[in-house]
Amino acid sequence: MTLMQKMLGGATVLAMTATAALAEPALMYDMGGKFDKSFNEAAYNGAKRWAEETGGSYREIEVTAEAQRVQFATRLAEAGFNPIVVLGFANAATVEEVAPKYPDTKFAIIDVNWLDIENLRQISFAEHEGSYLVGMLAAMASDSGTVGFIGGMDIPLIRHFACGYAQGAKAVNPDIKVVANMTGTTPAAWNDPVKGGELTRAQVSQGADVVYAAAGGTGVGVLQAAADANILSIGVDSNQNHLHPGKVLTSMLKRVDNAVFDVFSKGTEGFEAGITVMGLENDGVGYALDENNAPLVSDDMKMAVDKAREDIIAGNISVASYYENDSCPALEF
Amino acid sequence: MDVMPKWADAFLIPLFSILLAFVISALVILAIGEDPIAALKLMIEGTFGRSEGFGYMLFFATNYMFTGLAVAVAFHARLFNIGGEGQATLGGLGVALVCLSVPWPHWTLALPFALLGGALFGAAWAIIPAYLQAKRGSHIVITTIMFNFISSALMVYLLVEVLKPEGSMDPTSARFVDGTNLPRLSDILGFFGIPFSSAAPVNISFFIALLACYLIWLLIWRTRLGYEIRAYGQSESAASYAGISPTRIIMIAMIISGALAGCMAINSVMAAERLVLNSVEGAGFIGIAVALMGRSHPFGIVLAALLFGFLVQGGAEIDFWTSIPRELVVVIQALVILFTGALDNMVRMPLERLFLMFRRKKPEGS
């Protein structure tokens, strides 16, 4: 009897340690794939950094079909991964369906802030604020009085970027002309550097001398064409200043990597449900300054932008969001 | 007389093609240092070992049956309809409009109208290329593929500007009312007391797809119209001489083709309960491979659709559990398409020689 109890107890302990060992975090990418040079890749970098620093391991999965979203999220939860980070607003409906079914599993979703689920952390970014700052830099660096914006796929999120950018540019120079183009209307627009280059040349011929690319992999072509035409460009999501040193004015940083890293490091114990907005105040968004673009950003420019940053944080400047009424006060689409 | 009996043409050639594709895929997997047997086992277990995986396979196969049939019908009239993708996209719009416009009380009422909506929109998207081909001689391959791009642009406009609910940032339509929810296979089998995973999205559309296969078989091989379509496909001049109007056949074949592609939306849109930007996800193009592999015969299409459903679901399993990159899964699918569609003669010629050898031996023996 006692022996039996001991064995059973031992088995339970074993089973428990087995589950604990299994409780690795997992990361589910949105469509577009892991190496999109942008959003998904930033998340991958965050997860990789976590794995390198802690020696832990994690599971990752790429969604390739709409029907697989729920399937994959369910299987990750079923297999005991915890916490599970899900990328992209397109997965809002996914976690809405899956998270309540696994109340003991911690979920986090990036780019979503409108759900109400107990075991879910929602992380959204104030992209318009970061874009506002690079818009100011663009207007200050421009001699021609025309700046360009090249978006990827024409979706509200990208218009949100463009809107912040135009407001920032107009805050510096109310008469500035902002030329905005979208690469396409299908997801292929995220990875079309050739068309990105063509749009850049078209904007150059319209007089633009600073071009901001918020277009995923397409942006590589934008930055290249801008460097070839000897004008300035602005990168997005990760720091792209090093791609063409001295030709990339700055990069609008969206620290998806930090968000993933943070959720992974806190694990299940330190998990906080609720909504987190990664804005200027917590360095969720910002502009990149390093040795590659130091000669391009003068002290005056830096001072003006840093002041605007503080004003936005303090609430003295409010940057209108495209989402508020699906339109932009500074830019027509 | 044919060199090979019909059964060999219909079954042996695709079988050998698939085997060849799998052998080469195995070599590729070996080359990147992974175990192909384990990968295949994973694919099979992940698909047939759990009713959920099986359900997903049937769900994907449902899409491919519709688009495969769409390509096959046009192909019988020697029209290469590459526009299944766009027609199915528009079908999705038709289904979504039907589902959103009326507060449907029950799916039995909603389904026939949704089918009609999907078929009408899909057919309408095929009519313009068909007219241009029939009356103006613009090549159907070029026009249908252009219409794919127009459809995706139209969908972006509609979802971003019109159908998106106020305040949502996700470019999808509002959720359809509960009265449009189609019964899933788990509900149907549950009625008969057979347990099946309720997580799998396979639904009643699967049976409608099978029914569509049967109806198309009837149409092509048992009706006068089907005969005319086939006659036109075999020889336009002979068909004209027999009094068959090319314009009429092109229009009708393309309308049926577009309608079938549009019907796919009851599975991809109505069952998903909302319209998303890319609801078709390449099913229109996979339909071409399915039709080629199925020899444009509805029964072959069912089998080929199931195979591709298996490849997609099994591929997801590989992706999920191994470090084999998911691009390789696409490579495997591409190899299957290559061998069954493009390299048909590579398998056919040796097989034909084999059959000829046997045939020559027979008279000597008897």
XYZ file of C-alpha atoms in Angstrom:
699
model
C 0.000 0.000 0.000
C 2.627 2.499 1.090
C 4.938 1.304 -1.627
C 2.159 1.765 -4.103
C 1.536 5.263 -2.774
C 5.213 6.097 -3.040
C 5.351 4.871 -6.586
C 2.262 6.756 -7.506
C 3.635 9.859 -5.826
C 6.912 9.448 -7.688
C 5.064 9.029 -10.930
C 3.104 12.190 -10.268
C 6.254 14.161 -9.543
C 7.792 12.783 -12.713
C 4.720 13.681 -14.693
C 4.771 17.174 -13.247
C 8.417 17.779 -14.067
C 7.743 16.427 -17.528
C 5.009 19.010 -18.087
C 7.167 21.754 -16.619
C 9.967 20.875 -18.997
C 7.465 20.954 -21.811
C 6.213 24.414 -20.927
C 8.311 26.122 -23.544
C 7.096 29.347 -25.068
C 5.847 29.324 -28.629
C 5.601 31.913 -31.369
C 3.050 31.855 -34.151
C 3.907 34.027 -37.152
C 1.350 35.753 -39.274
C 1.114 35.203 -43.004
C 4.026 36.741 -44.819
C 6.452 34.342 -43.256
C 9.239 34.387 -40.767
C 11.814 36.189 -42.923
C 9.815 39.147 -44.184
C 12.618 41.584 -43.209
C 10.039 43.384 -41.163
C 7.259 42.549 -38.734
C 7.553 38.763 -38.464
C 11.303 38.852 -38.640
C 11.462 41.350 -35.798
C 9.488 38.897 -33.679
C 11.830 36.121 -34.741
C 14.806 38.242 -33.684
C 13.243 38.786 -30.273
C 12.636 35.083 -29.801
C 16.123 34.233 -31.004
C 17.652 36.750 -28.625
C 15.693 35.200 -25.774
C 16.880 31.709 -26.730
C 20.496 32.859 -26.932
C 20.431 34.731 -23.646
C 18.590 32.126 -21.583
C 19.610 28.962 -23.380
C 15.955 28.055 -23.567
C 14.187 26.700 -26.584
C 10.902 27.648 -28.141
C 8.575 26.393 -30.847
C 7.650 28.503 -33.844
C 5.135 28.014 -36.581
C 4.261 29.905 -39.754
C 0.653 30.246 -40.805
C 0.158 29.733 -44.525
C -3.605 29.292 -44.859
C -6.538 31.054 -43.215
C -7.987 27.760 -42.035
C -4.756 26.894 -40.246
C -4.812 29.832 -37.855
C -7.116 28.191 -35.334
C -5.637 24.777 -36.033
C -2.090 25.827 -35.197
C -2.990 27.919 -32.175
C -5.024 25.026 -30.792
C -2.248 22.540 -31.369
C 0.290 24.760 -29.650
C -1.974 25.080 -26.624
C -2.798 21.373 -26.697
C 0.877 20.438 -26.808
C 1.433 22.435 -23.612
C 3.407 25.396 -24.921
C 3.131 28.336 -22.586
C 3.122 31.283 -23.049
C 2.079 31.475 -26.691
C 2.764 34.661 -28.628
C 0.573 35.191 -31.675
C 1.484 37.828 -34.238
C -0.746 40.139 -36.189
C -4.214 41.644 -35.998
C -5.478 39.057 -38.452
C -5.165 36.572 -35.598
C -7.492 38.490 -33.287
C -10.338 36.154 -34.206
C -7.986 33.208 -33.689
C -7.156 33.971 -30.071
C -10.758 34.951 -29.466
C -11.670 31.400 -30.333
C -8.742 29.498 -28.849
C -7.657 31.376 -25.690
C -10.899 30.902 -23.694
C -10.679 27.140 -24.308
C -7.265 26.936 -22.616
C -7.613 29.149 -19.531
C -4.339 27.855 -18.025
C -2.314 28.800 -21.079
C -1.065 32.360 -21.334
C -1.534 34.020 -24.692
C -0.091 37.240 -26.027
C -1.054 38.913 -29.276
C 0.747 41.700 -31.070
C -0.982 44.555 -32.936
C -4.318 43.964 -31.187
C -5.867 46.000 -28.369
C -9.602 45.522 -28.496
C -10.261 42.093 -27.005
C -11.426 41.166 -23.534
C -9.982 37.797 -22.559
C -8.622 36.892 -19.142
C -5.511 34.933 -20.138
C -4.502 37.259 -22.956
C -1.958 40.033 -23.100
C -2.496 42.445 -25.955
C 0.383 44.499 -27.223
C -0.153 47.289 -29.698
C 2.235 49.879 -31.050
C 1.759 53.594 -31.535
C 3.195 53.523 -35.057
C 1.765 56.950 -35.865
C 3.851 58.541 -33.115
C 7.074 56.995 -34.364
C 6.147 57.914 -37.922
C 5.440 61.468 -36.781
C 9.030 61.803 -35.569
C 10.570 60.460 -38.769
C 8.167 62.681 -40.716
C 9.648 65.688 -38.891
C 13.157 64.522 -39.699
C 12.175 64.039 -43.342
C 10.762 67.562 -43.604
C 13.846 69.059 -41.964
C 16.206 67.128 -44.232
C 14.270 67.934 -47.390
C 15.487 70.797 -49.581
C 12.862 70.373 -52.294
C 9.824 70.712 -50.047
C 8.508 67.353 -51.190
C 8.781 64.125 -49.229
C 7.589 60.672 -50.224
C 5.928 57.713 -48.555
C 5.845 54.212 -50.011
C 3.579 51.722 -48.306
C 3.345 48.000 -48.823
C -0.111 46.568 -49.083
C -2.880 49.140 -48.929
C -4.399 48.315 -45.530
C -5.447 50.581 -42.650
C -2.287 49.804 -40.690
C -0.073 51.212 -43.446
C -2.288 54.272 -43.861
C -1.822 54.698 -40.119
C 1.943 54.876 -40.705
C 1.516 57.313 -43.601
C -0.829 59.526 -41.617
C 1.581 59.975 -38.721
C 4.396 60.663 -41.173
C 2.443 63.353 -43.021
C 1.455 65.054 -39.754
C 5.067 65.116 -38.604
C 6.260 66.542 -41.905
C 3.553 69.223 -41.886
C 4.334 70.151 -38.285
C 7.775 71.259 -39.464
C 6.746 72.770 -42.773
C 2.993 73.377 -43.278
C 3.530 73.851 -47.019
C 5.364 70.593 -47.560
C 4.077 68.246 -50.230
C 3.712 64.621 -49.157
C 3.526 62.108 -52.012
C 2.141 58.767 -50.866
C 1.988 55.575 -52.903
C 1.064 52.012 -52.025
C 2.916 49.183 -53.705
C -0.117 46.997 -54.237
C -3.343 45.570 -53.000
C -2.297 41.969 -52.458
C 0.084 40.459 -49.905
C 2.643 40.246 -52.734
C 3.090 43.980 -52.144
C 5.091 43.154 -49.011
C 7.814 41.591 -51.090
C 8.168 43.464 -54.357
C 11.457 45.392 -54.208
C 11.397 45.986 -57.968
C 8.122 47.863 -57.813
C 9.320 49.609 -54.667
C 12.276 50.906 -56.681
C 10.035 52.042 -59.538
C 7.740 53.933 -57.182
C 10.768 55.574 -55.608
C 12.035 56.769 -59.001
C 8.545 58.049 -59.795
C 8.495 60.012 -56.544
C 11.970 61.371 -57.234
C 10.702 62.680 -60.562
C 7.921 64.422 -58.642
C 10.553 66.169 -56.584
C 10.747 64.035 -53.457
C 14.162 63.998 -51.850
C 13.323 61.929 -48.740
C 11.321 58.698 -49.041
C 9.897 56.699 -46.163
C 9.278 53.002 -46.856
C 6.742 51.139 -44.711
C 6.552 48.160 -46.960
C 8.252 45.085 -45.506
C 10.562 43.436 -48.023
C 9.579 45.967 -50.691
C 11.389 48.597 -48.650
C 14.744 47.060 -49.572
C 14.109 48.162 -53.152
C 12.982 51.604 -52.018
C 16.148 52.157 -49.996
C 18.286 50.906 -52.883
C 16.598 53.130 -55.475
C 16.849 56.133 -53.145
C 20.565 55.533 -52.622
C 21.038 55.167 -56.393
C 19.193 58.443 -57.016
C 21.299 60.072 -54.302
C 18.342 61.032 -52.126
C 17.591 60.042 -48.549
C 15.359 57.222 -47.400
C 13.821 56.117 -44.109
C 13.665 52.480 -43.062
C 11.000 50.805 -40.963
C 10.410 48.275 -38.145
C 14.029 47.288 -37.583
C 17.068 49.550 -37.822
C 17.886 49.624 -41.539
C 20.413 52.473 -41.370
C 23.283 50.106 -42.129
C 21.843 49.039 -45.496
C 23.147 52.178 -47.221
C 25.305 54.109 -44.725
C 24.972 57.835 -45.232
C 21.911 57.428 -47.440
C 19.349 56.223 -44.932
C 18.225 59.236 -42.905
C 16.864 57.119 -40.075
C 14.594 54.148 -39.395
C 11.249 54.123 -37.667
C 11.666 51.447 -35.042
C 8.792 49.237 -34.038
C 10.175 47.022 -31.348
C 8.211 43.849 -31.912
C 11.365 42.016 -30.880
C 11.261 43.651 -27.450
C 7.622 42.715 -27.034
C 8.274 39.055 -27.831
C 11.417 39.011 -25.724
C 9.517 40.497 -22.818
C 6.681 37.969 -22.926
C 9.114 35.075 -23.307
C 11.322 36.223 -20.407
C 8.453 36.788 -18.046
C 7.234 33.286 -18.796
C 4.080 32.050 -17.177
C 4.753 33.385 -13.665
C 5.369 36.988 -14.571
C 2.642 37.037 -17.181
C 0.404 40.091 -17.134
C -2.916 40.048 -18.873
C -4.410 43.211 -20.283
C -3.471 45.780 -22.868
C 0.008 47.211 -23.315
C 0.582 50.064 -25.702
C 4.164 50.278 -26.848
C 4.615 53.934 -27.631
C 7.291 56.574 -27.355
C 7.296 56.553 -23.559
C 8.280 52.893 -23.221
C 10.510 52.808 -26.303
C 8.097 50.630 -28.219
C 8.516 52.950 -31.192
C 11.175 55.492 -31.979
C 13.750 56.551 -34.524
C 17.147 55.000 -35.034
C 20.332 56.970 -34.536
C 23.691 55.289 -35.022
C 27.074 55.910 -36.637
C 25.624 55.262 -40.107
C 23.277 58.229 -40.047
C 25.020 60.489 -37.507
C 26.262 62.912 -40.222
C 22.725 63.237 -41.617
C 20.952 64.211 -38.410
C 22.167 67.570 -37.158
C 21.956 68.626 -33.529
C 19.113 71.027 -34.329
C 17.114 68.262 -35.976
C 17.765 65.948 -33.084
C 16.737 68.593 -30.554
C 13.502 69.386 -32.382
C 12.551 65.737 -32.664
C 13.415 64.928 -29.078
C 11.331 67.894 -27.939
C 8.399 66.676 -30.012
C 8.868 63.229 -28.531
C 8.577 64.647 -25.028
C 5.615 66.786 -26.018
C 3.797 63.751 -27.399
C 4.517 61.788 -24.240
C 3.346 64.692 -22.094
C 0.239 65.092 -24.219
C 1.065 68.574 -25.530
C 1.094 67.299 -29.097
C -1.551 64.827 -30.091
C -0.917 62.803 -33.214
C -4.180 61.899 -34.912
C -4.652 58.210 -35.527
C -5.965 57.024 -38.886
C -8.120 54.476 -37.072
C -10.181 57.051 -35.231
C -12.389 57.795 -38.174
C -10.646 55.999 -41.013
C -9.267 59.202 -42.426
C -6.216 61.374 -42.051
C -6.228 65.126 -41.397
C -2.879 65.589 -43.134
C -3.086 63.240 -46.092
C -5.610 62.140 -48.713
C -5.505 58.512 -49.849
C -6.808 0.844 -80.706
C -5.171 2.305 -77.618
C -1.883 0.874 -76.529
C -2.928 0.744 -72.914
C -6.202 -0.345 -71.398
C -8.247 2.504 -69.964
C -7.667 1.549 -66.339
C -3.914 1.757 -66.825
C -4.195 5.205 -68.346
C -6.436 6.411 -65.563
C -4.724 4.846 -62.550
C -1.252 3.533 -63.305
C 0.159 6.725 -64.788
C -0.910 9.031 -61.942
C 0.200 6.405 -59.433
C 3.677 6.130 -60.918
C 3.893 9.913 -61.224
C 3.103 10.337 -57.539
C 5.570 7.634 -56.575
C 8.286 9.339 -58.599
C 7.444 12.692 -57.020
C 7.673 11.172 -53.555
C 10.985 9.451 -54.318
C 12.531 12.720 -55.485
C 11.063 14.596 -52.523
C 12.599 11.946 -50.251
C 15.977 12.545 -51.869
C 15.619 16.282 -51.310
C 14.725 15.738 -47.662
C 17.721 13.397 -47.318
C 19.932 16.013 -48.903
C 19.110 18.554 -46.202
C 19.863 15.973 -43.546
C 16.378 14.989 -42.432
C 14.698 11.614 -42.360
C 12.191 11.221 -45.230
C 10.532 8.117 -43.761
C 9.873 9.960 -40.500
C 8.527 12.916 -42.476
C 6.145 10.736 -44.460
C 5.055 8.978 -41.278
C 4.372 12.367 -39.718
C 2.313 13.421 -42.720
C 0.244 10.240 -42.637
C -0.190 10.158 -38.873
C -1.036 13.839 -38.704
C -3.678 13.423 -41.379
C -5.187 9.998 -40.812
C -4.202 9.398 -37.198
C -6.515 12.057 -35.808
C -10.001 12.876 -36.946
C -9.106 16.573 -36.750
C -6.298 16.218 -39.272
C -8.526 14.112 -41.480
C -11.192 16.786 -41.246
C -8.747 19.457 -42.360
C -7.717 17.315 -45.310
C -11.347 17.000 -46.390
C -11.828 20.735 -45.889
C -8.967 21.594 -48.248
C -10.061 18.858 -50.658
C -13.531 20.443 -50.846
C -12.006 23.664 -52.171
C -9.886 21.795 -54.701
C -12.834 19.745 -55.944
C -14.752 22.884 -56.858
C -11.822 24.620 -58.532
C -10.669 21.375 -60.158
C -14.114 20.881 -61.668
C -14.123 24.494 -62.834
C -10.868 24.005 -64.724
C -11.998 20.612 -66.072
C -15.266 21.855 -67.569
C -13.491 24.645 -69.423
C -10.776 22.242 -70.436
C -13.263 19.919 -72.127
C -13.953 22.846 -74.452
C -10.167 23.352 -74.800
C -10.377 26.584 -72.841
C -7.643 27.023 -70.271
C -9.374 28.880 -67.462
C -6.574 30.200 -65.247
C -9.001 32.549 -63.544
C -10.388 30.151 -60.941
C -8.677 32.240 -58.297
C -10.497 35.426 -59.259
C -13.806 33.705 -59.897
C -13.660 32.054 -56.483
C -12.758 35.424 -54.919
C -15.823 36.990 -56.485
C -17.850 33.964 -55.457
C -16.760 34.747 -51.922
C -18.100 38.254 -52.329
C -21.418 36.886 -53.590
C -21.707 34.490 -50.672
C -20.759 37.194 -48.186
C -23.311 39.638 -49.584
C -26.034 36.995 -49.341
C -25.034 36.105 -45.797
C -24.801 39.731 -44.661
C -27.908 41.107 -46.339
C -30.591 38.997 -44.687
C -30.847 37.922 -41.019
C -31.052 34.269 -41.986
C -32.984 32.128 -39.517
C -31.475 28.790 -40.503
C -28.678 27.477 -42.698
C -31.036 25.345 -44.784
C -32.563 28.585 -46.067
C -29.281 30.458 -46.356
C -27.308 27.759 -48.157
C -29.237 27.631 -51.458
C -29.152 31.405 -51.765
C -25.479 31.551 -50.810
C -24.729 28.899 -53.437
C -26.662 30.914 -55.964
C -24.872 34.116 -54.969
C -21.455 32.492 -55.194
C -22.248 30.848 -58.526
C -23.681 34.048 -60.014
C -20.733 36.206 -59.003
C -18.212 33.575 -60.089
C -19.967 33.157 -63.428
C -20.210 36.912 -63.935
C -16.452 37.169 -63.458
C -15.939 34.502 -66.133
C -18.390 35.973 -68.646
C -16.234 38.940 -69.631
C -13.128 36.892 -70.562
C -15.441 34.386 -72.258
C -17.067 37.111 -74.343
C -13.684 38.582 -75.256
C -12.504 35.136 -76.356
C -15.640 34.268 -78.270
C -16.221 37.572 -80.016
C -12.868 39.329 -80.029
C -10.409 36.472 -79.962
C -8.542 37.745 -76.875
C -6.823 34.725 -75.450
C -8.643 33.337 -72.430
C -5.414 32.575 -70.550
C -4.344 36.198 -70.662
C -7.723 37.697 -69.834
C -8.577 35.320 -66.979
C -5.228 35.808 -65.309
C -5.652 39.579 -65.598
C -9.037 39.252 -63.996
C -7.396 37.553 -61.021
C -5.531 40.770 -60.295
C -8.610 42.900 -60.804
C -10.562 40.718 -58.390
C -7.968 41.004 -55.636
C -7.815 44.777 -56.060
C -11.599 44.972 -55.987
C -11.684 42.876 -52.843
C -9.173 45.137 -51.098
C -11.228 48.191 -52.012
C -14.485 46.623 -50.827
C -13.096 45.236 -47.591
C -11.106 48.314 -46.662
C -13.646 50.926 -47.724
C -17.085 49.332 -47.701
C -17.558 46.005 -45.937
C -15.235 46.515 -42.976
C -17.242 47.149 -39.816
C -16.776 50.605 -38.314
C -13.815 50.839 -35.966
C -12.229 47.532 -36.874
C -8.727 47.669 -38.284
C -8.778 44.163 -39.693
C -9.866 44.305 -43.348
C -12.514 41.619 -43.024
C -16.282 41.752 -43.241
C -18.515 41.576 -40.203
C -19.206 38.124 -38.820
C -22.180 36.433 -40.486
C -25.286 35.793 -38.397
C -25.563 32.432 -36.652
C -28.314 31.383 -39.024
C -25.720 30.974 -41.765
C -23.435 28.637 -39.824
C -23.117 25.457 -41.825
C -23.234 22.137 -39.980
C -19.788 20.666 -39.631
C -18.984 17.046 -40.381
C -18.821 16.440 -36.625
C -22.446 17.577 -36.320
C -23.540 15.398 -39.220
C -21.664 12.307 -38.047
C -22.674 13.037 -34.464
C -26.276 12.722 -35.583
C -25.502 9.115 -36.475
C -23.554 8.623 -33.258
C -20.117 8.630 -34.884
C -17.599 10.752 -32.980
C -15.558 13.208 -35.074
C -13.429 16.166 -34.061
C -15.490 19.338 -33.904
C -12.327 21.423 -34.372
C -11.993 20.508 -38.039
C -13.723 22.971 -40.344
C -14.937 20.358 -42.853
C -18.651 20.867 -43.334
C -21.636 20.035 -45.454
C -19.950 21.726 -48.430
C -17.893 18.562 -48.813
C -21.018 16.639 -49.790
C -22.128 19.442 -52.078
C -18.743 19.226 -53.790
C -19.215 15.483 -54.271
C -22.685 16.128 -55.649
C -21.235 18.740 -57.999
C -18.734 16.149 -59.240
C -21.581 13.765 -60.026
C -23.640 16.466 -61.763
C -20.693 17.528 -63.893
C -20.109 13.908 -64.877
C -23.754 13.749 -65.954
C -23.422 17.000 -67.836
C -20.261 16.143 -69.741
C -20.956 12.530 -70.622
C -24.711 12.169 -70.523
C -26.191 15.320 -72.045
C -26.301 16.889 -75.467
C -24.623 20.045 -74.156
C -21.776 18.000 -72.708
C -21.351 16.280 -76.045
C -21.224 19.629 -77.799
C -18.630 20.923 -75.347
C -16.458 17.870 -75.878
C -16.933 17.992 -79.650
C -15.917 21.644 -79.706
C -12.911 20.833 -77.554
C -11.769 18.047 -79.879
C -12.097 20.034 -83.068
C -13.534 23.485 -83.508
C -13.950 23.148 -87.275
C -15.694 19.789 -87.011
C -17.988 21.163 -84.340
C -18.849 24.189 -86.458
C -19.527 21.927 -89.407
C -21.904 19.923 -87.233
C -23.795 23.108 -86.438
C -22.380 23.758 -82.984
C -21.915 27.474 -82.343
C -18.417 28.164 -80.970
C -19.602 31.389 -79.314
C -22.334 29.570 -77.474
C -20.033 26.776 -76.280
C -17.314 29.157 -75.111
C -19.828 31.262 -73.188
C -21.621 28.312 -71.604
C -18.487 26.393 -70.705
C -16.954 29.457 -69.075
C -20.162 30.336 -67.213
C -20.324 26.827 -65.761
C -16.625 26.975 -64.985
C -16.882 30.330 -63.226
C -19.990 29.262 -61.327
C -18.220 26.157 -60.025
C -15.240 28.195 -58.885
C -17.629 30.647 -57.217
C -19.387 27.815 -55.378
C -16.126 27.099 -53.596
C -16.922 30.099 -51.420
C -19.553 28.230 -49.425
C -16.642 26.256 -48.026
C -14.014 28.977 -47.811
C -16.205 31.944 -46.861
C -19.571 30.814 -45.527
C -18.034 28.150 -43.296
C -15.423 30.652 -42.083
C -18.348 32.918 -41.132
C -16.711 36.066 -42.499
C -15.074 37.323 -45.670
C -11.326 37.862 -45.475
C -9.008 39.445 -48.026
C -7.464 36.310 -49.398
C -10.175 33.727 -48.924
C -9.141 31.592 -51.903
C -5.467 31.134 -51.013
C -4.292 29.665 -54.265
C -7.032 27.051 -54.511
C -7.815 28.374 -57.989
C -4.317 27.520 -59.137
C -4.172 24.178 -57.341
C -7.425 23.416 -59.174
C -5.453 23.430 -62.431
C -3.131 20.753 -61.087
C -6.078 18.808 -59.704
C -7.844 18.860 -63.077
C -4.686 17.850 -64.951
C -4.002 15.031 -62.569
C -7.607 13.901 -62.506
C -7.620 13.775 -66.319
C -10.526 16.265 -66.266
C -12.778 13.458 -65.065
C -14.881 14.168 -61.960
C -13.856 10.912 -60.287
C -10.197 11.627 -60.938
C -10.733 15.132 -59.593
C -12.105 13.778 -56.321
C -9.019 11.603 -55.894
C -6.606 14.333 -56.921
C -8.332 16.843 -54.625
C -7.994 14.417 -51.728
C -4.297 13.972 -52.529
C -3.708 17.714 -52.526
C -5.728 18.054 -49.341
C -3.434 15.449 -47.844
C -0.347 17.307 -49.050
C -1.508 20.579 -47.507
C -2.526 19.056 -44.193
C 0.478 16.700 -44.059
C 2.716 19.595 -45.012
C 1.357 21.566 -42.084
C 2.257 18.656 -39.803
C 5.822 18.576 -41.113
C 6.007 22.293 -40.613
C 4.675 21.978 -37.093
C 6.835 19.192 -35.745
C 10.112 19.188 -37.656
C 12.741 21.676 -38.691
C 12.175 20.849 -42.353
C 11.501 24.316 -43.759
C 8.020 24.848 -45.044
C 9.362 25.833 -48.460
C 10.251 22.181 -48.854
C 6.619 21.242 -48.399
C 5.889 23.507 -51.329
C 8.665 21.759 -53.251
C 6.969 18.408 -52.664
C 3.648 19.791 -53.892
C 5.375 21.278 -56.912
C 7.026 17.952 -57.720
C 3.661 16.210 -57.654
C 2.274 18.840 -60.026
C 5.341 18.604 -62.247
C 5.210 14.847 -62.606
C 1.472 14.507 -62.990
C 0.896 17.529 -65.140
C 3.974 18.404 -67.091
C 6.003 15.216 -67.331
C 3.147 12.946 -68.280
C 5.008 11.331 -71.159
C 7.964 10.427 -69.012
C 5.841 7.878 -67.211
C 3.528 7.122 -70.117
C 6.117 6.047 -72.688
C 7.879 3.333 -70.639
C 4.510 2.072 -69.434
C 3.216 1.880 -72.974
C 6.296 -0.061 -74.019
C 5.705 -2.444 -71.144
C 2.135 -3.031 -72.222
C 3.178 -3.562 -75.829
C 5.696 -6.188 -74.714
C 3.042 -8.099 -72.839
C 0.688 -7.885 -75.747
C 3.227 -9.312 -78.163
C 3.996 -12.184 -75.856
C 0.390 -13.188 -75.435
C -0.317 -14.555 -78.960
C 2.862 -16.642 -78.808
C 1.791 -18.272 -75.556
C -1.731 -19.099 -76.676
